[in-house]
mmCIF file with all atom_site columns, N, CA and C in Angstrom:
data_model
loop_
_atom_site.group_PDB
_atom_site.id
_atom_site.type_symbol
_atom_site.label_atom_id
_atom_site.label_alt_id
_atom_site.label_comp_id
_atom_site.label_asym_id
_atom_site.label_entity_id
_atom_site.label_seq_id
_atom_site.pdbx_PDB_ins_code
_atom_site.Cartn_x
_atom_site.Cartn_y
_atom_site.Cartn_z
_atom_site.occupancy
_atom_site.B_iso_or_equiv
_atom_site.pdbx_formal_charge
_atom_site.auth_seq_id
_atom_site.auth_comp_id
_atom_site.auth_asym_id
_atom_site.auth_atom_id
_atom_site.pdbx_PDB_model_num
ATOM 1   N N  . UNK A 1 1  ? 18.989 12.698  -46.003 1.00 54.00 ? 1322 UNK A N  1
ATOM 2   C CA . UNK A 1 1  ? 18.885 11.458  -46.721 1.00 54.00 ? 1322 UNK A CA 1
ATOM 3   C C  . UNK A 1 1  ? 20.160 11.237  -47.534 1.00 54.00 ? 1322 UNK A C  1
ATOM 4   N N  . UNK A 1 2  ? 20.572 9.995   -47.586 1.00 59.00 ? 1323 UNK A N  1
ATOM 5   C CA . UNK A 1 2  ? 21.810 9.670   -48.266 1.00 59.00 ? 1323 UNK A CA 1
ATOM 6   C C  . UNK A 1 2  ? 21.552 9.593   -49.771 1.00 59.00 ? 1323 UNK A C  1
ATOM 7   N N  . UNK A 1 3  ? 22.428 10.164  -50.566 1.00 63.00 ? 1324 UNK A N  1
ATOM 8   C CA . UNK A 1 3  ? 22.278 10.133  -51.993 1.00 63.00 ? 1324 UNK A CA 1
ATOM 9   C C  . UNK A 1 3  ? 22.897 8.832   -52.510 1.00 63.00 ? 1324 UNK A C  1
ATOM 10  N N  . UNK A 1 4  ? 22.111 8.126   -53.347 1.00 63.00 ? 1325 UNK A N  1
ATOM 11  C CA . UNK A 1 4  ? 22.611 6.869   -53.942 1.00 63.00 ? 1325 UNK A CA 1
ATOM 12  C C  . UNK A 1 4  ? 22.360 6.913   -55.431 1.00 63.00 ? 1325 UNK A C  1
ATOM 13  N N  . UNK A 1 5  ? 22.940 5.953   -56.144 1.00 72.00 ? 1326 UNK A N  1
ATOM 14  C CA . UNK A 1 5  ? 22.710 5.867   -57.568 1.00 72.00 ? 1326 UNK A CA 1
ATOM 15  C C  . UNK A 1 5  ? 21.542 4.963   -57.893 1.00 72.00 ? 1326 UNK A C  1
ATOM 16  N N  . UNK A 1 6  ? 20.921 4.357   -56.890 1.00 67.00 ? 1327 UNK A N  1
ATOM 17  C CA . UNK A 1 6  ? 19.773 3.456   -57.102 1.00 67.00 ? 1327 UNK A CA 1
ATOM 18  C C  . UNK A 1 6  ? 18.513 4.274   -57.352 1.00 67.00 ? 1327 UNK A C  1
ATOM 19  N N  . UNK A 1 7  ? 17.640 3.747   -58.195 1.00 74.00 ? 1328 UNK A N  1
ATOM 20  C CA . UNK A 1 7  ? 16.368 4.420   -58.435 1.00 74.00 ? 1328 UNK A CA 1
ATOM 21  C C  . UNK A 1 7  ? 15.292 3.934   -57.418 1.00 74.00 ? 1328 UNK A C  1
ATOM 22  N N  . UNK A 1 8  ? 15.620 2.954   -56.598 1.00 76.00 ? 1329 UNK A N  1
ATOM 23  C CA . UNK A 1 8  ? 14.682 2.453   -55.625 1.00 76.00 ? 1329 UNK A CA 1
ATOM 24  C C  . UNK A 1 8  ? 14.793 3.346   -54.369 1.00 76.00 ? 1329 UNK A C  1
ATOM 25  N N  . UNK A 1 9  ? 13.681 3.885   -53.934 1.00 74.00 ? 1330 UNK A N  1
ATOM 26  C CA . UNK A 1 9  ? 13.743 4.745   -52.733 1.00 74.00 ? 1330 UNK A CA 1
ATOM 27  C C  . UNK A 1 9  ? 14.080 3.907   -51.511 1.00 74.00 ? 1330 UNK A C  1
ATOM 28  N N  . UNK A 1 10 ? 14.961 4.403   -50.699 1.00 69.00 ? 1331 UNK A N  1
ATOM 29  C CA . UNK A 1 10 ? 15.335 3.712   -49.463 1.00 69.00 ? 1331 UNK A CA 1
ATOM 30  C C  . UNK A 1 10 ? 14.843 4.542   -48.284 1.00 69.00 ? 1331 UNK A C  1
ATOM 31  N N  . UNK A 1 11 ? 14.320 3.798   -47.300 1.00 71.00 ? 1332 UNK A N  1
ATOM 32  C CA . UNK A 1 11 ? 13.848 4.477   -46.099 1.00 71.00 ? 1332 UNK A CA 1
ATOM 33  C C  . UNK A 1 11 ? 14.945 4.623   -45.087 1.00 71.00 ? 1332 UNK A C  1
ATOM 34  N N  . UNK A 1 12 ? 14.567 5.234   -44.005 1.00 72.00 ? 1333 UNK A N  1
ATOM 35  C CA . UNK A 1 12 ? 15.509 5.428   -42.917 1.00 72.00 ? 1333 UNK A CA 1
ATOM 36  C C  . UNK A 1 12 ? 15.758 4.103   -42.215 1.00 72.00 ? 1333 UNK A C  1
ATOM 37  N N  . UNK A 1 13 ? 16.951 3.857   -41.784 1.00 73.00 ? 1334 UNK A N  1
ATOM 38  C CA . UNK A 1 13 ? 17.268 2.659   -41.003 1.00 73.00 ? 1334 UNK A CA 1
ATOM 39  C C  . UNK A 1 13 ? 16.869 2.870   -39.544 1.00 73.00 ? 1334 UNK A C  1
ATOM 40  N N  . UNK A 1 14 ? 16.151 1.857   -39.073 1.00 78.00 ? 1335 UNK A N  1
ATOM 41  C CA . UNK A 1 14 ? 15.701 1.950   -37.656 1.00 78.00 ? 1335 UNK A CA 1
ATOM 42  C C  . UNK A 1 14 ? 16.643 1.099   -36.807 1.00 78.00 ? 1335 UNK A C  1
ATOM 43  N N  . UNK A 1 15 ? 17.014 1.653   -35.677 1.00 86.00 ? 1336 UNK A N  1
ATOM 44  C CA . UNK A 1 15 ? 17.876 0.920   -34.745 1.00 86.00 ? 1336 UNK A CA 1
ATOM 45  C C  . UNK A 1 15 ? 17.170 0.801   -33.431 1.00 86.00 ? 1336 UNK A C  1
ATOM 46  N N  . UNK A 1 16 ? 17.467 -0.274  -32.713 1.00 82.00 ? 1337 UNK A N  1
ATOM 47  C CA . UNK A 1 16 ? 16.884 -0.466  -31.383 1.00 82.00 ? 1337 UNK A CA 1
ATOM 48  C C  . UNK A 1 16 ? 17.480 0.490   -30.393 1.00 82.00 ? 1337 UNK A C  1
ATOM 49  N N  . UNK A 1 17 ? 16.674 0.913   -29.477 1.00 89.00 ? 1338 UNK A N  1
ATOM 50  C CA . UNK A 1 17 ? 17.202 1.721   -28.390 1.00 89.00 ? 1338 UNK A CA 1
ATOM 51  C C  . UNK A 1 17 ? 17.962 0.824   -27.424 1.00 89.00 ? 1338 UNK A C  1
ATOM 52  N N  . UNK A 1 18 ? 18.742 1.417   -26.561 1.00 91.00 ? 1339 UNK A N  1
ATOM 53  C CA . UNK A 1 18 ? 19.496 0.661   -25.594 1.00 91.00 ? 1339 UNK A CA 1
ATOM 54  C C  . UNK A 1 18 ? 18.585 -0.114  -24.658 1.00 91.00 ? 1339 UNK A C  1
ATOM 55  N N  . UNK A 1 19 ? 17.482 0.501   -24.245 1.00 92.00 ? 1340 UNK A N  1
ATOM 56  C CA . UNK A 1 19 ? 16.558 -0.167  -23.349 1.00 92.00 ? 1340 UNK A CA 1
ATOM 57  C C  . UNK A 1 19 ? 15.905 -1.382  -24.048 1.00 92.00 ? 1340 UNK A C  1
ATOM 58  N N  . UNK A 1 20 ? 15.529 -1.230  -25.291 1.00 91.00 ? 1341 UNK A N  1
ATOM 59  C CA . UNK A 1 20 ? 14.895 -2.341  -26.037 1.00 91.00 ? 1341 UNK A CA 1
ATOM 60  C C  . UNK A 1 20 ? 15.892 -3.480  -26.207 1.00 91.00 ? 1341 UNK A C  1
ATOM 61  N N  . UNK A 1 21 ? 17.102 -3.171  -26.510 1.00 91.00 ? 1342 UNK A N  1
ATOM 62  C CA . UNK A 1 21 ? 18.138 -4.234  -26.651 1.00 91.00 ? 1342 UNK A CA 1
ATOM 63  C C  . UNK A 1 21 ? 18.372 -4.941  -25.310 1.00 91.00 ? 1342 UNK A C  1
ATOM 64  N N  . UNK A 1 22 ? 18.374 -4.215  -24.241 1.00 94.00 ? 1343 UNK A N  1
ATOM 65  C CA . UNK A 1 22 ? 18.543 -4.824  -22.922 1.00 94.00 ? 1343 UNK A CA 1
ATOM 66  C C  . UNK A 1 22 ? 17.347 -5.722  -22.582 1.00 94.00 ? 1343 UNK A C  1
ATOM 67  N N  . UNK A 1 23 ? 16.145 -5.282  -22.872 1.00 95.00 ? 1344 UNK A N  1
ATOM 68  C CA . UNK A 1 23 ? 14.958 -6.109  -22.599 1.00 95.00 ? 1344 UNK A CA 1
ATOM 69  C C  . UNK A 1 23 ? 14.957 -7.368  -23.459 1.00 95.00 ? 1344 UNK A C  1
ATOM 70  N N  . UNK A 1 24 ? 15.370 -7.259  -24.716 1.00 94.00 ? 1345 UNK A N  1
ATOM 71  C CA . UNK A 1 24 ? 15.461 -8.438  -25.577 1.00 94.00 ? 1345 UNK A CA 1
ATOM 72  C C  . UNK A 1 24 ? 16.511 -9.412  -25.056 1.00 94.00 ? 1345 UNK A C  1
ATOM 73  N N  . UNK A 1 25 ? 17.625 -8.889  -24.555 1.00 96.00 ? 1346 UNK A N  1
ATOM 74  C CA . UNK A 1 25 ? 18.673 -9.733  -24.030 1.00 96.00 ? 1346 UNK A CA 1
ATOM 75  C C  . UNK A 1 25 ? 18.187 -10.485 -22.782 1.00 96.00 ? 1346 UNK A C  1
ATOM 76  N N  . UNK A 1 26 ? 17.530 -9.765  -21.898 1.00 97.00 ? 1347 UNK A N  1
ATOM 77  C CA . UNK A 1 26 ? 17.020 -10.383 -20.660 1.00 97.00 ? 1347 UNK A CA 1
ATOM 78  C C  . UNK A 1 26 ? 15.958 -11.426 -21.001 1.00 97.00 ? 1347 UNK A C  1
ATOM 79  N N  . UNK A 1 27 ? 15.062 -11.072 -21.939 1.00 97.00 ? 1348 UNK A N  1
ATOM 80  C CA . UNK A 1 27 ? 14.007 -12.014 -22.343 1.00 97.00 ? 1348 UNK A CA 1
ATOM 81  C C  . UNK A 1 27 ? 14.599 -13.235 -22.987 1.00 97.00 ? 1348 UNK A C  1
ATOM 82  N N  . UNK A 1 28 ? 15.625 -13.094 -23.807 1.00 96.00 ? 1349 UNK A N  1
ATOM 83  C CA . UNK A 1 28 ? 16.256 -14.248 -24.432 1.00 96.00 ? 1349 UNK A CA 1
ATOM 84  C C  . UNK A 1 28 ? 16.930 -15.154 -23.417 1.00 96.00 ? 1349 UNK A C  1
ATOM 85  N N  . UNK A 1 29 ? 17.566 -14.544 -22.410 1.00 98.00 ? 1350 UNK A N  1
ATOM 86  C CA . UNK A 1 29 ? 18.184 -15.347 -21.369 1.00 98.00 ? 1350 UNK A CA 1
ATOM 87  C C  . UNK A 1 29 ? 17.180 -16.108 -20.555 1.00 98.00 ? 1350 UNK A C  1
ATOM 88  N N  . UNK A 1 30 ? 16.057 -15.472 -20.259 1.00 98.00 ? 1351 UNK A N  1
ATOM 89  C CA . UNK A 1 30 ? 14.965 -16.139 -19.514 1.00 98.00 ? 1351 UNK A CA 1
ATOM 90  C C  . UNK A 1 30 ? 14.428 -17.312 -20.330 1.00 98.00 ? 1351 UNK A C  1
ATOM 91  N N  . UNK A 1 31 ? 14.298 -17.115 -21.641 1.00 98.00 ? 1352 UNK A N  1
ATOM 92  C CA . UNK A 1 31 ? 13.808 -18.179 -22.490 1.00 98.00 ? 1352 UNK A CA 1
ATOM 93  C C  . UNK A 1 31 ? 14.768 -19.362 -22.515 1.00 98.00 ? 1352 UNK A C  1
ATOM 94  N N  . UNK A 1 32 ? 16.044 -19.089 -22.590 1.00 98.00 ? 1353 UNK A N  1
ATOM 95  C CA . UNK A 1 32 ? 17.047 -20.173 -22.600 1.00 98.00 ? 1353 UNK A CA 1
ATOM 96  C C  . UNK A 1 32 ? 17.039 -20.911 -21.279 1.00 98.00 ? 1353 UNK A C  1
ATOM 97  N N  . UNK A 1 33 ? 16.953 -20.210 -20.176 1.00 98.00 ? 1354 UNK A N  1
ATOM 98  C CA . UNK A 1 33 ? 16.892 -20.843 -18.866 1.00 98.00 ? 1354 UNK A CA 1
ATOM 99  C C  . UNK A 1 33 ? 15.643 -21.691 -18.741 1.00 98.00 ? 1354 UNK A C  1
ATOM 100 N N  . UNK A 1 34 ? 14.502 -21.191 -19.232 1.00 98.00 ? 1355 UNK A N  1
ATOM 101 C CA . UNK A 1 34 ? 13.260 -21.951 -19.183 1.00 98.00 ? 1355 UNK A CA 1
ATOM 102 C C  . UNK A 1 34 ? 13.335 -23.221 -20.006 1.00 98.00 ? 1355 UNK A C  1
ATOM 103 N N  . UNK A 1 35 ? 13.907 -23.154 -21.193 1.00 98.00 ? 1356 UNK A N  1
ATOM 104 C CA . UNK A 1 35 ? 14.057 -24.346 -22.023 1.00 98.00 ? 1356 UNK A CA 1
ATOM 105 C C  . UNK A 1 35 ? 14.980 -25.363 -21.340 1.00 98.00 ? 1356 UNK A C  1
ATOM 106 N N  . UNK A 1 36 ? 16.059 -24.890 -20.736 1.00 98.00 ? 1357 UNK A N  1
ATOM 107 C CA . UNK A 1 36 ? 16.957 -25.787 -20.031 1.00 98.00 ? 1357 UNK A CA 1
ATOM 108 C C  . UNK A 1 36 ? 16.297 -26.443 -18.834 1.00 98.00 ? 1357 UNK A C  1
ATOM 109 N N  . UNK A 1 37 ? 15.447 -25.700 -18.130 1.00 98.00 ? 1358 UNK A N  1
ATOM 110 C CA . UNK A 1 37 ? 14.731 -26.266 -16.980 1.00 98.00 ? 1358 UNK A CA 1
ATOM 111 C C  . UNK A 1 37 ? 13.750 -27.369 -17.409 1.00 98.00 ? 1358 UNK A C  1
ATOM 112 N N  . UNK A 1 38 ? 13.037 -27.127 -18.526 1.00 98.00 ? 1359 UNK A N  1
ATOM 113 C CA . UNK A 1 38 ? 12.102 -28.130 -19.060 1.00 98.00 ? 1359 UNK A CA 1
ATOM 114 C C  . UNK A 1 38 ? 12.889 -29.360 -19.505 1.00 98.00 ? 1359 UNK A C  1
ATOM 115 N N  . UNK A 1 39 ? 14.013 -29.163 -20.135 1.00 98.00 ? 1360 UNK A N  1
ATOM 116 C CA . UNK A 1 39 ? 14.811 -30.311 -20.587 1.00 98.00 ? 1360 UNK A CA 1
ATOM 117 C C  . UNK A 1 39 ? 15.341 -31.103 -19.392 1.00 98.00 ? 1360 UNK A C  1
ATOM 118 N N  . UNK A 1 40 ? 15.780 -30.439 -18.359 1.00 97.00 ? 1361 UNK A N  1
ATOM 119 C CA . UNK A 1 40 ? 16.274 -31.114 -17.181 1.00 97.00 ? 1361 UNK A CA 1
ATOM 120 C C  . UNK A 1 40 ? 15.147 -31.886 -16.486 1.00 97.00 ? 1361 UNK A C  1
ATOM 121 N N  . UNK A 1 41 ? 13.979 -31.300 -16.416 1.00 97.00 ? 1362 UNK A N  1
ATOM 122 C CA . UNK A 1 41 ? 12.818 -32.011 -15.834 1.00 97.00 ? 1362 UNK A CA 1
ATOM 123 C C  . UNK A 1 41 ? 12.469 -33.232 -16.682 1.00 97.00 ? 1362 UNK A C  1
ATOM 124 N N  . UNK A 1 42 ? 12.567 -33.126 -17.982 1.00 97.00 ? 1363 UNK A N  1
ATOM 125 C CA . UNK A 1 42 ? 12.291 -34.263 -18.855 1.00 97.00 ? 1363 UNK A CA 1
ATOM 126 C C  . UNK A 1 42 ? 13.286 -35.388 -18.653 1.00 97.00 ? 1363 UNK A C  1
ATOM 127 N N  . UNK A 1 43 ? 14.558 -35.062 -18.475 1.00 96.00 ? 1364 UNK A N  1
ATOM 128 C CA . UNK A 1 43 ? 15.589 -36.057 -18.190 1.00 96.00 ? 1364 UNK A CA 1
ATOM 129 C C  . UNK A 1 43 ? 15.313 -36.719 -16.857 1.00 96.00 ? 1364 UNK A C  1
ATOM 130 N N  . UNK A 1 44 ? 14.884 -35.946 -15.881 1.00 94.00 ? 1365 UNK A N  1
ATOM 131 C CA . UNK A 1 44 ? 14.579 -36.487 -14.560 1.00 94.00 ? 1365 UNK A CA 1
ATOM 132 C C  . UNK A 1 44 ? 13.408 -37.467 -14.618 1.00 94.00 ? 1365 UNK A C  1
ATOM 133 N N  . UNK A 1 45 ? 12.356 -37.105 -15.345 1.00 95.00 ? 1366 UNK A N  1
ATOM 134 C CA . UNK A 1 45 ? 11.187 -37.981 -15.495 1.00 95.00 ? 1366 UNK A CA 1
ATOM 135 C C  . UNK A 1 45 ? 11.594 -39.254 -16.226 1.00 95.00 ? 1366 UNK A C  1
ATOM 136 N N  . UNK A 1 46 ? 12.387 -39.135 -17.272 1.00 95.00 ? 1367 UNK A N  1
ATOM 137 C CA . UNK A 1 46 ? 12.833 -40.316 -18.010 1.00 95.00 ? 1367 UNK A CA 1
ATOM 138 C C  . UNK A 1 46 ? 13.697 -41.211 -17.149 1.00 95.00 ? 1367 UNK A C  1
ATOM 139 N N  . UNK A 1 47 ? 14.580 -40.637 -16.363 1.00 93.00 ? 1368 UNK A N  1
ATOM 140 C CA . UNK A 1 47 ? 15.428 -41.455 -15.482 1.00 93.00 ? 1368 UNK A CA 1
ATOM 141 C C  . UNK A 1 47 ? 14.584 -42.150 -14.427 1.00 93.00 ? 1368 UNK A C  1
ATOM 142 N N  . UNK A 1 48 ? 13.598 -41.478 -13.907 1.00 91.00 ? 1369 UNK A N  1
ATOM 143 C CA . UNK A 1 48 ? 12.700 -42.070 -12.910 1.00 91.00 ? 1369 UNK A CA 1
ATOM 144 C C  . UNK A 1 48 ? 11.882 -43.212 -13.535 1.00 91.00 ? 1369 UNK A C  1
ATOM 145 N N  . UNK A 1 49 ? 11.448 -43.037 -14.751 1.00 93.00 ? 1370 UNK A N  1
ATOM 146 C CA . UNK A 1 49 ? 10.677 -44.085 -15.431 1.00 93.00 ? 1370 UNK A CA 1
ATOM 147 C C  . UNK A 1 49 ? 11.534 -45.295 -15.699 1.00 93.00 ? 1370 UNK A C  1
ATOM 148 N N  . UNK A 1 50 ? 12.813 -45.108 -16.036 1.00 93.00 ? 1371 UNK A N  1
ATOM 149 C CA . UNK A 1 50 ? 13.699 -46.229 -16.370 1.00 93.00 ? 1371 UNK A CA 1
ATOM 150 C C  . UNK A 1 50 ? 14.246 -46.878 -15.099 1.00 93.00 ? 1371 UNK A C  1
ATOM 151 N N  . UNK A 1 51 ? 14.789 -46.087 -14.188 1.00 92.00 ? 1372 UNK A N  1
ATOM 152 C CA . UNK A 1 51 ? 15.484 -46.629 -13.043 1.00 92.00 ? 1372 UNK A CA 1
ATOM 153 C C  . UNK A 1 51 ? 14.661 -46.650 -11.758 1.00 92.00 ? 1372 UNK A C  1
ATOM 154 N N  . UNK A 1 52 ? 13.460 -46.089 -11.758 1.00 89.00 ? 1373 UNK A N  1
ATOM 155 C CA . UNK A 1 52 ? 12.655 -46.020 -10.533 1.00 89.00 ? 1373 UNK A CA 1
ATOM 156 C C  . UNK A 1 52 ? 12.369 -47.351 -9.901  1.00 89.00 ? 1373 UNK A C  1
ATOM 157 N N  . UNK A 1 53 ? 11.834 -48.332 -10.645 1.00 87.00 ? 1374 UNK A N  1
ATOM 158 C CA . UNK A 1 53 ? 11.552 -49.650 -10.018 1.00 87.00 ? 1374 UNK A CA 1
ATOM 159 C C  . UNK A 1 53 ? 12.791 -50.339 -9.464  1.00 87.00 ? 1374 UNK A C  1
ATOM 160 N N  . UNK A 1 54 ? 13.899 -50.203 -10.126 1.00 88.00 ? 1375 UNK A N  1
ATOM 161 C CA . UNK A 1 54 ? 15.148 -50.821 -9.658  1.00 88.00 ? 1375 UNK A CA 1
ATOM 162 C C  . UNK A 1 54 ? 15.582 -50.187 -8.346  1.00 88.00 ? 1375 UNK A C  1
ATOM 163 N N  . UNK A 1 55 ? 15.488 -48.892 -8.265  1.00 83.00 ? 1376 UNK A N  1
ATOM 164 C CA . UNK A 1 55 ? 15.888 -48.165 -7.040  1.00 83.00 ? 1376 UNK A CA 1
ATOM 165 C C  . UNK A 1 55 ? 14.945 -48.545 -5.880  1.00 83.00 ? 1376 UNK A C  1
ATOM 166 N N  . UNK A 1 56 ? 13.650 -48.640 -6.146  1.00 80.00 ? 1377 UNK A N  1
ATOM 167 C CA . UNK A 1 56 ? 12.688 -49.007 -5.117  1.00 80.00 ? 1377 UNK A CA 1
ATOM 168 C C  . UNK A 1 56 ? 12.915 -50.434 -4.653  1.00 80.00 ? 1377 UNK A C  1
ATOM 169 N N  . UNK A 1 57 ? 13.276 -51.345 -5.533  1.00 86.00 ? 1378 UNK A N  1
ATOM 170 C CA . UNK A 1 57 ? 13.595 -52.716 -5.130  1.00 86.00 ? 1378 UNK A CA 1
ATOM 171 C C  . UNK A 1 57 ? 14.824 -52.783 -4.285  1.00 86.00 ? 1378 UNK A C  1
ATOM 172 N N  . UNK A 1 58 ? 15.808 -51.956 -4.554  1.00 84.00 ? 1379 UNK A N  1
ATOM 173 C CA . UNK A 1 58 ? 17.049 -51.981 -3.790  1.00 84.00 ? 1379 UNK A CA 1
ATOM 174 C C  . UNK A 1 58 ? 16.833 -51.486 -2.366  1.00 84.00 ? 1379 UNK A C  1
ATOM 175 N N  . UNK A 1 59 ? 15.837 -50.681 -2.144  1.00 78.00 ? 1380 UNK A N  1
ATOM 176 C CA . UNK A 1 59 ? 15.553 -50.166 -0.817  1.00 78.00 ? 1380 UNK A CA 1
ATOM 177 C C  . UNK A 1 59 ? 14.856 -51.228 -0.007  1.00 78.00 ? 1380 UNK A C  1
#
């Protein structure tokens, strides 16, 4: 244990293992890709709602 001048007891610092850090990184990337896919689908639906009738008339 590290000696300090503080009277407040300090616990041990916990660090993530390499495997846990890798899993969190992969999970975060999957989350970002999922959010981007939902956003892209939303833009597609909005574009279809706005421009759909015009495109169908042109055909």
